[in-house]
Amino acid sequence: MKSGSHFLLAARQCEIAELEELARTSELVGAIGRFIHALQRERGISGVFLGSQGRRFAQQRLQQVAACEGAEQEVRAQLDCLDTGSSEVRNGSRLFGRVAVVLHGLAGLPSLRERVAALALPASEASAAFTRLVAGLLAVVFEAADTATDPQVSRALVALFNFMQGKEFAGQERAFGARAFAAGRIDEAARQEWEHLIESQQACMALFAEFASTGVLETDRASQEPAVLAQVEKLRRIGCTARDGRLDPELSDAWYEQCTLRIDAMRSVEDRLTAHLRSVCGERIAQARAELRDQRALLDALAAQAQDSEPASGRWGPHLERSVLELVQQQSLRLQAMSDELEQVRTSLNERKVIERAKGLLMAHRNLSEDDAYKALRQMAMNQNRRIVEVAGAVLSFADMLPGTR
Amino acid sequence: MKSGSHFLLAARQCEIAELEELARTSELVGAIGRFIHALQRERGISGVFLGSQGRRFAQQRLQQVAACEGAEQEVRAQLDCLDTGSSEVRNGSRLFGRVAVVLHGLAGLPSLRERVAALALPASEASAAFTRLVAGLLAVVFEAADTATDPQVSRALVALFNFMQGKEFAGQERAFGARAFAAGRIDEAARQEWEHLIESQQACMALFAEFASTGVLETDRASQEPAVLAQVEKLRRIGCTARDGRLDPELSDAWYEQCTLRIDAMRSVEDRLTAHLRSVCGERIAQARAELRDQRALLDALAAQAQDSEPASGRWGPHLERSVLELVQQQSLRLQAMSDELEQVRTSLNERKVIERAKGLLMAHRNLSEDDAYKALRQMAMNQNRRIVEVAGAVLSFADMLPGTR
């Protein structure tokens, strides 16, 4: 018959197994970050290539495609390491579902590139295809962040996820602004969309700042080149305040270049974030292993004492019993404290869930694609001058009034 | 290299594995329900035995101890079936931690019974010891309910958990009232505690009614004998409104008897609830397996068609690609819908979490035992005429003002 001490040790072992799984996931997340960065560059380069009718960035594009393919192989190698056979991966049903979407999207990448090479699609369409891929990859990171049960690891993952999401909005802004400048004009709707991309970045970065470690925040501050930021802000102002809607097409290159400097600097912060995540996992595993060792030694000692003092009954004396009870209660309190902190960290993931749920509702009820559902939410947000998450919340609260919601 | 279809199927397999684990857990929950019922009876019988200085229920007590030991063996057999070796049990760290607390409590049960037999402790102390054991067992059920990721299963578990918790409050009320009547008097504080026990039952039963299936609710209604309920209500009124604080000790037996009739009837509903839980698990597993089979057949057919139509490229034509994409998106939408519904169900578990967190805080800051922390919360609730969960929420919101909370 299994004893209380047996379950106490088993609980600790489960904790270690969870941490080890997170450590493996964080390798995957690192590889995804590098791949997203490569895709973001390819999206930008392809945009300029298509916008210039193939006159510019032809060589860079080929180089970037090769870099992207390398990064893709890295991600695929990590995915191959996922244990899909045991059916025991935590959150496996959601994580694997997201991976299936990503792999399906990657299967379409070669034909997308052929069409870009043949100048056979508009720049905005190519950009949207890359953006969908990046969104799918970020969803995998999100699921990983949502599964973590250790608060410290969860904190590091939430900081990383929000940074990656913020960087992606920066990449979308780069592509958007480059197209607007190149087109030489901007209308009111486009201006609002631009402002929304800026606000979305700020919201993500605020969450990143809330959960990142001091060291990472230091790296982030050091990575920001004031001259670059000043240029980006100046060009944003020019783009978003052009009263007559006319933009100087000559500024497209400068915009693209300054944004790229900024985004490449963000990449180094991302590296620091993944390194931090890895080290947190490592530390927590070492700590949990040491605690398991101590606990086991203590229980062995208590059991030995119990045998000396009460060989007949097999039960422990009141003093020893108290020691074991303290151990058990300590463990319970620790788990409770951990789950409290975890809940606090996870709240920040809820905003994204609210948006996802509202999107799902619009997809089901208005028969919209995922893209169009998001655009509908964004449009409502722009019209009402509210944040997307607020509009999504309102959509959900009206859900009961829709026919056949349940 | 693993394909998108591979991950799609793996996601479904994970779902099945989760459901199978829940099915095993529901066997454990069933055994725990039977054991709790036996402990509740032993608590009541021991109370009368101690209160009558061993003159009453001596024989019943010995019989009930034997029944309890049988039910305990059943639970232990189920616990032995838990896979503590693989470290892969979902939520293992928390579930096993709770089990360790329970097993530690059970180790003290023989000496508790020896002291009861020797009339060596007050009735209230014996009652509190049984109540602690039951609370530990309910915490195991709670962890199981909190892990379920399938909304239908989660719904059945939440209904069962709340019913079990409500039944336990009914058992506490039985013991409390029996002691009050036997003592022949009741003061204002005791009266408030009695009312709180009634309110706590009602809150649990409201949640049970929200999540139980129609069939279970039907069983519940049919199980309630109006004559018994009328008697219980009448004795409650007598107990709680005695203006001069005097109670008729003769009523103690009638109270005990009517409460026991009511609680034994609840036991049959609990059986119906666990049977429902088992059948939901079984249905969902069969359904998920059938879906897996269909999905696999469809993917095989698509792959075969793809080979026929485009043997060279190895990629699927646009039509087939759309079919797979639809499959992938269907799966994502389903998972999303499931987690929405799940979140809704789980909200009801949050109240308990809030109370647990507030308790943990008081234990840490005021150096209170778990019992005393709960009593402190209950006292605050009684003083302020608010629900315990409201007071717990207030305690947590003041937490930031306490020194060293983080």
PDB file of N, CA and C in Angstrom, chain A residues 90-144:
ATOM      1  N   ARG A  90       1.458  17.706 -21.534  1.00  0.00           N
ATOM      2  CA  ARG A  90       0.469  18.580 -20.927  1.00  0.00           C
ATOM      3  C   ARG A  90      -0.097  19.511 -21.988  1.00  0.00           C
ATOM      4  N   ASN A  91      -1.400  19.727 -21.976  1.00  0.00           N
ATOM      5  CA  ASN A  91      -2.021  20.626 -22.935  1.00  0.00           C
ATOM      6  C   ASN A  91      -1.791  20.153 -24.363  1.00  0.00           C
ATOM      7  N   GLY A  92      -1.484  18.863 -24.527  1.00  0.00           N
ATOM      8  CA  GLY A  92      -1.126  18.339 -25.845  1.00  0.00           C
ATOM      9  C   GLY A  92      -2.195  18.592 -26.888  1.00  0.00           C
ATOM     10  N   SER A  93      -3.472  18.453 -26.491  1.00  0.00           N
ATOM     11  CA  SER A  93      -4.499  18.572 -27.519  1.00  0.00           C
ATOM     12  C   SER A  93      -4.491  19.971 -28.136  1.00  0.00           C
ATOM     13  N   ARG A  94      -4.268  21.004 -27.331  1.00  0.00           N
ATOM     14  CA  ARG A  94      -4.241  22.364 -27.881  1.00  0.00           C
ATOM     15  C   ARG A  94      -2.916  22.657 -28.576  1.00  0.00           C
ATOM     16  N   LEU A  95      -1.820  22.292 -27.903  1.00  0.00           N
ATOM     17  CA  LEU A  95      -0.509  22.587 -28.477  1.00  0.00           C
ATOM     18  C   LEU A  95      -0.348  21.926 -29.843  1.00  0.00           C
ATOM     19  N   PHE A  96      -0.685  20.648 -29.927  1.00  0.00           N
ATOM     20  CA  PHE A  96      -0.520  19.931 -31.190  1.00  0.00           C
ATOM     21  C   PHE A  96      -1.467  20.462 -32.267  1.00  0.00           C
ATOM     22  N   GLY A  97      -2.662  20.890 -31.822  1.00  0.00           N
ATOM     23  CA  GLY A  97      -3.604  21.487 -32.771  1.00  0.00           C
ATOM     24  C   GLY A  97      -3.009  22.740 -33.419  1.00  0.00           C
ATOM     25  N   ARG A  98      -2.363  23.573 -32.581  1.00  0.00           N
ATOM     26  CA  ARG A  98      -1.732  24.794 -33.095  1.00  0.00           C
ATOM     27  C   ARG A  98      -0.576  24.451 -34.043  1.00  0.00           C
ATOM     28  N   VAL A  99       0.197  23.413 -33.659  1.00  0.00           N
ATOM     29  CA  VAL A  99       1.330  23.000 -34.498  1.00  0.00           C
ATOM     30  C   VAL A  99       0.816  22.528 -35.858  1.00  0.00           C
ATOM     31  N   ALA A 100      -0.311  21.807 -35.859  1.00  0.00           N
ATOM     32  CA  ALA A 100      -0.877  21.331 -37.132  1.00  0.00           C
ATOM     33  C   ALA A 100      -1.204  22.511 -38.037  1.00  0.00           C
ATOM     34  N   VAL A 101      -1.778  23.584 -37.465  1.00  0.00           N
ATOM     35  CA  VAL A 101      -2.096  24.779 -38.265  1.00  0.00           C
ATOM     36  C   VAL A 101      -0.817  25.364 -38.859  1.00  0.00           C
ATOM     37  N   VAL A 102       0.233  25.455 -38.025  1.00  0.00           N
ATOM     38  CA  VAL A 102       1.499  26.022 -38.493  1.00  0.00           C
ATOM     39  C   VAL A 102       2.076  25.189 -39.633  1.00  0.00           C
ATOM     40  N   LEU A 103       2.110  23.870 -39.445  1.00  0.00           N
ATOM     41  CA  LEU A 103       2.712  23.016 -40.479  1.00  0.00           C
ATOM     42  C   LEU A 103       1.908  23.099 -41.767  1.00  0.00           C
ATOM     43  N   HIS A 104       0.605  23.224 -41.622  1.00  0.00           N
ATOM     44  CA  HIS A 104      -0.214  23.388 -42.820  1.00  0.00           C
ATOM     45  C   HIS A 104       0.133  24.689 -43.539  1.00  0.00           C
ATOM     46  N   GLY A 105       0.330  25.743 -42.751  1.00  0.00           N
ATOM     47  CA  GLY A 105       0.708  27.019 -43.346  1.00  0.00           C
ATOM     48  C   GLY A 105       2.073  26.954 -44.021  1.00  0.00           C
ATOM     49  N   LEU A 106       3.019  26.268 -43.386  1.00  0.00           N
ATOM     50  CA  LEU A 106       4.375  26.161 -43.954  1.00  0.00           C
ATOM     51  C   LEU A 106       4.355  25.412 -45.279  1.00  0.00           C
ATOM     52  N   ALA A 107       3.415  24.457 -45.422  1.00  0.00           N
ATOM     53  CA  ALA A 107       3.333  23.703 -46.679  1.00  0.00           C
ATOM     54  C   ALA A 107       3.006  24.632 -47.848  1.00  0.00           C
ATOM     55  N   GLY A 108       2.339  25.775 -47.549  1.00  0.00           N
ATOM     56  CA  GLY A 108       2.004  26.704 -48.623  1.00  0.00           C
ATOM     57  C   GLY A 108       3.083  27.724 -48.914  1.00  0.00           C
ATOM     58  N   LEU A 109       4.167  27.723 -48.107  1.00  0.00           N
ATOM     59  CA  LEU A 109       5.201  28.754 -48.228  1.00  0.00           C
ATOM     60  C   LEU A 109       5.932  28.702 -49.582  1.00  0.00           C
ATOM     61  N   PRO A 110       6.339  27.514 -50.087  1.00  0.00           N
ATOM     62  CA  PRO A 110       7.037  27.470 -51.382  1.00  0.00           C
ATOM     63  C   PRO A 110       6.222  28.097 -52.515  1.00  0.00           C
ATOM     64  N   SER A 111       4.911  27.804 -52.540  1.00  0.00           N
ATOM     65  CA  SER A 111       4.130  28.360 -53.648  1.00  0.00           C
ATOM     66  C   SER A 111       3.946  29.868 -53.473  1.00  0.00           C
ATOM     67  N   LEU A 112       3.871  30.332 -52.218  1.00  0.00           N
ATOM     68  CA  LEU A 112       3.802  31.778 -51.980  1.00  0.00           C
ATOM     69  C   LEU A 112       5.051  32.451 -52.545  1.00  0.00           C
ATOM     70  N   ARG A 113       6.199  31.838 -52.269  1.00  0.00           N
ATOM     71  CA  ARG A 113       7.468  32.432 -52.748  1.00  0.00           C
ATOM     72  C   ARG A 113       7.543  32.436 -54.270  1.00  0.00           C
ATOM     73  N   GLU A 114       7.022  31.358 -54.916  1.00  0.00           N
ATOM     74  CA  GLU A 114       7.020  31.325 -56.377  1.00  0.00           C
ATOM     75  C   GLU A 114       6.223  32.497 -56.940  1.00  0.00           C
ATOM     76  N   ARG A 115       5.075  32.771 -56.280  1.00  0.00           N
ATOM     77  CA  ARG A 115       4.230  33.857 -56.773  1.00  0.00           C
ATOM     78  C   ARG A 115       4.883  35.217 -56.523  1.00  0.00           C
ATOM     79  N   VAL A 116       5.601  35.333 -55.400  1.00  0.00           N
ATOM     80  CA  VAL A 116       6.321  36.586 -55.151  1.00  0.00           C
ATOM     81  C   VAL A 116       7.399  36.760 -56.228  1.00  0.00           C
ATOM     82  N   ALA A 117       8.157  35.702 -56.490  1.00  0.00           N
ATOM     83  CA  ALA A 117       9.240  35.770 -57.483  1.00  0.00           C
ATOM     84  C   ALA A 117       8.690  36.159 -58.849  1.00  0.00           C
ATOM     85  N   ALA A 118       7.482  35.655 -59.179  1.00  0.00           N
ATOM     86  CA  ALA A 118       6.877  35.941 -60.484  1.00  0.00           C
ATOM     87  C   ALA A 118       6.094  37.246 -60.475  1.00  0.00           C
ATOM     88  N   LEU A 119       6.195  38.028 -59.387  1.00  0.00           N
ATOM     89  CA  LEU A 119       5.444  39.283 -59.233  1.00  0.00           C
ATOM     90  C   LEU A 119       3.954  39.056 -59.503  1.00  0.00           C
ATOM     91  N   ALA A 120       3.458  37.888 -59.070  1.00  0.00           N
ATOM     92  CA  ALA A 120       2.102  37.472 -59.439  1.00  0.00           C
ATOM     93  C   ALA A 120       1.069  37.761 -58.357  1.00  0.00           C
ATOM     94  N   LEU A 121       1.430  38.577 -57.362  1.00  0.00           N
ATOM     95  CA  LEU A 121       0.403  38.956 -56.371  1.00  0.00           C
ATOM     96  C   LEU A 121       0.743  40.323 -55.790  1.00  0.00           C
ATOM     97  N   PRO A 122      -0.270  41.044 -55.291  1.00  0.00           N
ATOM     98  CA  PRO A 122      -0.003  42.366 -54.730  1.00  0.00           C
ATOM     99  C   PRO A 122       0.783  42.271 -53.419  1.00  0.00           C
ATOM    100  N   ALA A 123       1.531  43.312 -53.114  1.00  0.00           N
ATOM    101  CA  ALA A 123       2.371  43.327 -51.910  1.00  0.00           C
ATOM    102  C   ALA A 123       1.535  43.084 -50.661  1.00  0.00           C
ATOM    103  N   SER A 124       0.325  43.673 -50.606  1.00  0.00           N
ATOM    104  CA  SER A 124      -0.476  43.536 -49.386  1.00  0.00           C
ATOM    105  C   SER A 124      -0.891  42.077 -49.166  1.00  0.00           C
ATOM    106  N   GLU A 125      -1.156  41.365 -50.246  1.00  0.00           N
ATOM    107  CA  GLU A 125      -1.573  39.973 -50.119  1.00  0.00           C
ATOM    108  C   GLU A 125      -0.402  39.104 -49.622  1.00  0.00           C
ATOM    109  N   ALA A 126       0.782  39.337 -50.168  1.00  0.00           N
ATOM    110  CA  ALA A 126       1.965  38.589 -49.720  1.00  0.00           C
ATOM    111  C   ALA A 126       2.210  38.854 -48.244  1.00  0.00           C
ATOM    112  N   SER A 127       2.114  40.140 -47.880  1.00  0.00           N
ATOM    113  CA  SER A 127       2.343  40.521 -46.490  1.00  0.00           C
ATOM    114  C   SER A 127       1.351  39.802 -45.566  1.00  0.00           C
ATOM    115  N   ALA A 128       0.070  39.748 -45.983  1.00  0.00           N
ATOM    116  CA  ALA A 128      -0.952  39.107 -45.151  1.00  0.00           C
ATOM    117  C   ALA A 128      -0.656  37.616 -44.982  1.00  0.00           C
ATOM    118  N   ALA A 129      -0.138  36.970 -46.020  1.00  0.00           N
ATOM    119  CA  ALA A 129       0.172  35.540 -45.932  1.00  0.00           C
ATOM    120  C   ALA A 129       1.278  35.302 -44.898  1.00  0.00           C
ATOM    121  N   PHE A 130       2.314  36.147 -44.930  1.00  0.00           N
ATOM    122  CA  PHE A 130       3.394  36.007 -43.934  1.00  0.00           C
ATOM    123  C   PHE A 130       2.857  36.286 -42.527  1.00  0.00           C
ATOM    124  N   THR A 131       1.993  37.285 -42.429  1.00  0.00           N
ATOM    125  CA  THR A 131       1.448  37.654 -41.122  1.00  0.00           C
ATOM    126  C   THR A 131       0.647  36.499 -40.521  1.00  0.00           C
ATOM    127  N   ARG A 132      -0.127  35.803 -41.370  1.00  0.00           N
ATOM    128  CA  ARG A 132      -0.882  34.645 -40.884  1.00  0.00           C
ATOM    129  C   ARG A 132       0.039  33.571 -40.323  1.00  0.00           C
ATOM    130  N   LEU A 133       1.131  33.322 -41.055  1.00  0.00           N
ATOM    131  CA  LEU A 133       2.102  32.321 -40.599  1.00  0.00           C
ATOM    132  C   LEU A 133       2.680  32.694 -39.231  1.00  0.00           C
ATOM    133  N   VAL A 134       3.087  33.967 -39.113  1.00  0.00           N
ATOM    134  CA  VAL A 134       3.662  34.431 -37.843  1.00  0.00           C
ATOM    135  C   VAL A 134       2.640  34.299 -36.720  1.00  0.00           C
ATOM    136  N   ALA A 135       1.371  34.641 -37.010  1.00  0.00           N
ATOM    137  CA  ALA A 135       0.319  34.528 -35.990  1.00  0.00           C
ATOM    138  C   ALA A 135       0.183  33.082 -35.521  1.00  0.00           C
ATOM    139  N   GLY A 136       0.262  32.141 -36.468  1.00  0.00           N
ATOM    140  CA  GLY A 136       0.169  30.723 -36.108  1.00  0.00           C
ATOM    141  C   GLY A 136       1.327  30.307 -35.207  1.00  0.00           C
ATOM    142  N   LEU A 137       2.530  30.802 -35.528  1.00  0.00           N
ATOM    143  CA  LEU A 137       3.697  30.476 -34.712  1.00  0.00           C
ATOM    144  C   LEU A 137       3.577  31.087 -33.312  1.00  0.00           C
ATOM    145  N   LEU A 138       3.084  32.325 -33.252  1.00  0.00           N
ATOM    146  CA  LEU A 138       2.907  32.965 -31.949  1.00  0.00           C
ATOM    147  C   LEU A 138       1.860  32.220 -31.120  1.00  0.00           C
ATOM    148  N   ALA A 139       0.863  31.647 -31.785  1.00  0.00           N
ATOM    149  CA  ALA A 139      -0.161  30.885 -31.053  1.00  0.00           C
ATOM    150  C   ALA A 139       0.467  29.674 -30.363  1.00  0.00           C
ATOM    151  N   VAL A 140       1.473  29.066 -30.994  1.00  0.00           N
ATOM    152  CA  VAL A 140       2.175  27.939 -30.366  1.00  0.00           C
ATOM    153  C   VAL A 140       2.878  28.431 -29.091  1.00  0.00           C
ATOM    154  N   VAL A 141       3.540  29.600 -29.184  1.00  0.00           N
ATOM    155  CA  VAL A 141       4.221  30.156 -28.011  1.00  0.00           C
ATOM    156  C   VAL A 141       3.204  30.462 -26.914  1.00  0.00           C
ATOM    157  N   PHE A 142       2.044  30.995 -27.332  1.00  0.00           N
ATOM    158  CA  PHE A 142       1.002  31.312 -26.367  1.00  0.00           C
ATOM    159  C   PHE A 142       0.547  30.070 -25.606  1.00  0.00           C
ATOM    160  N   GLU A 143       0.330  28.982 -26.332  1.00  0.00           N
ATOM    161  CA  GLU A 143      -0.101  27.750 -25.655  1.00  0.00           C
ATOM    162  C   GLU A 143       0.949  27.295 -24.660  1.00  0.00           C
ATOM    163  N   ALA A 144       2.216  27.414 -25.040  1.00  0.00           N
ATOM    164  CA  ALA A 144       3.295  27.028 -24.128  1.00  0.00           C
ATOM    165  C   ALA A 144       3.248  27.885 -22.870  1.00  0.00           C
TER     166      ALA A 144
END
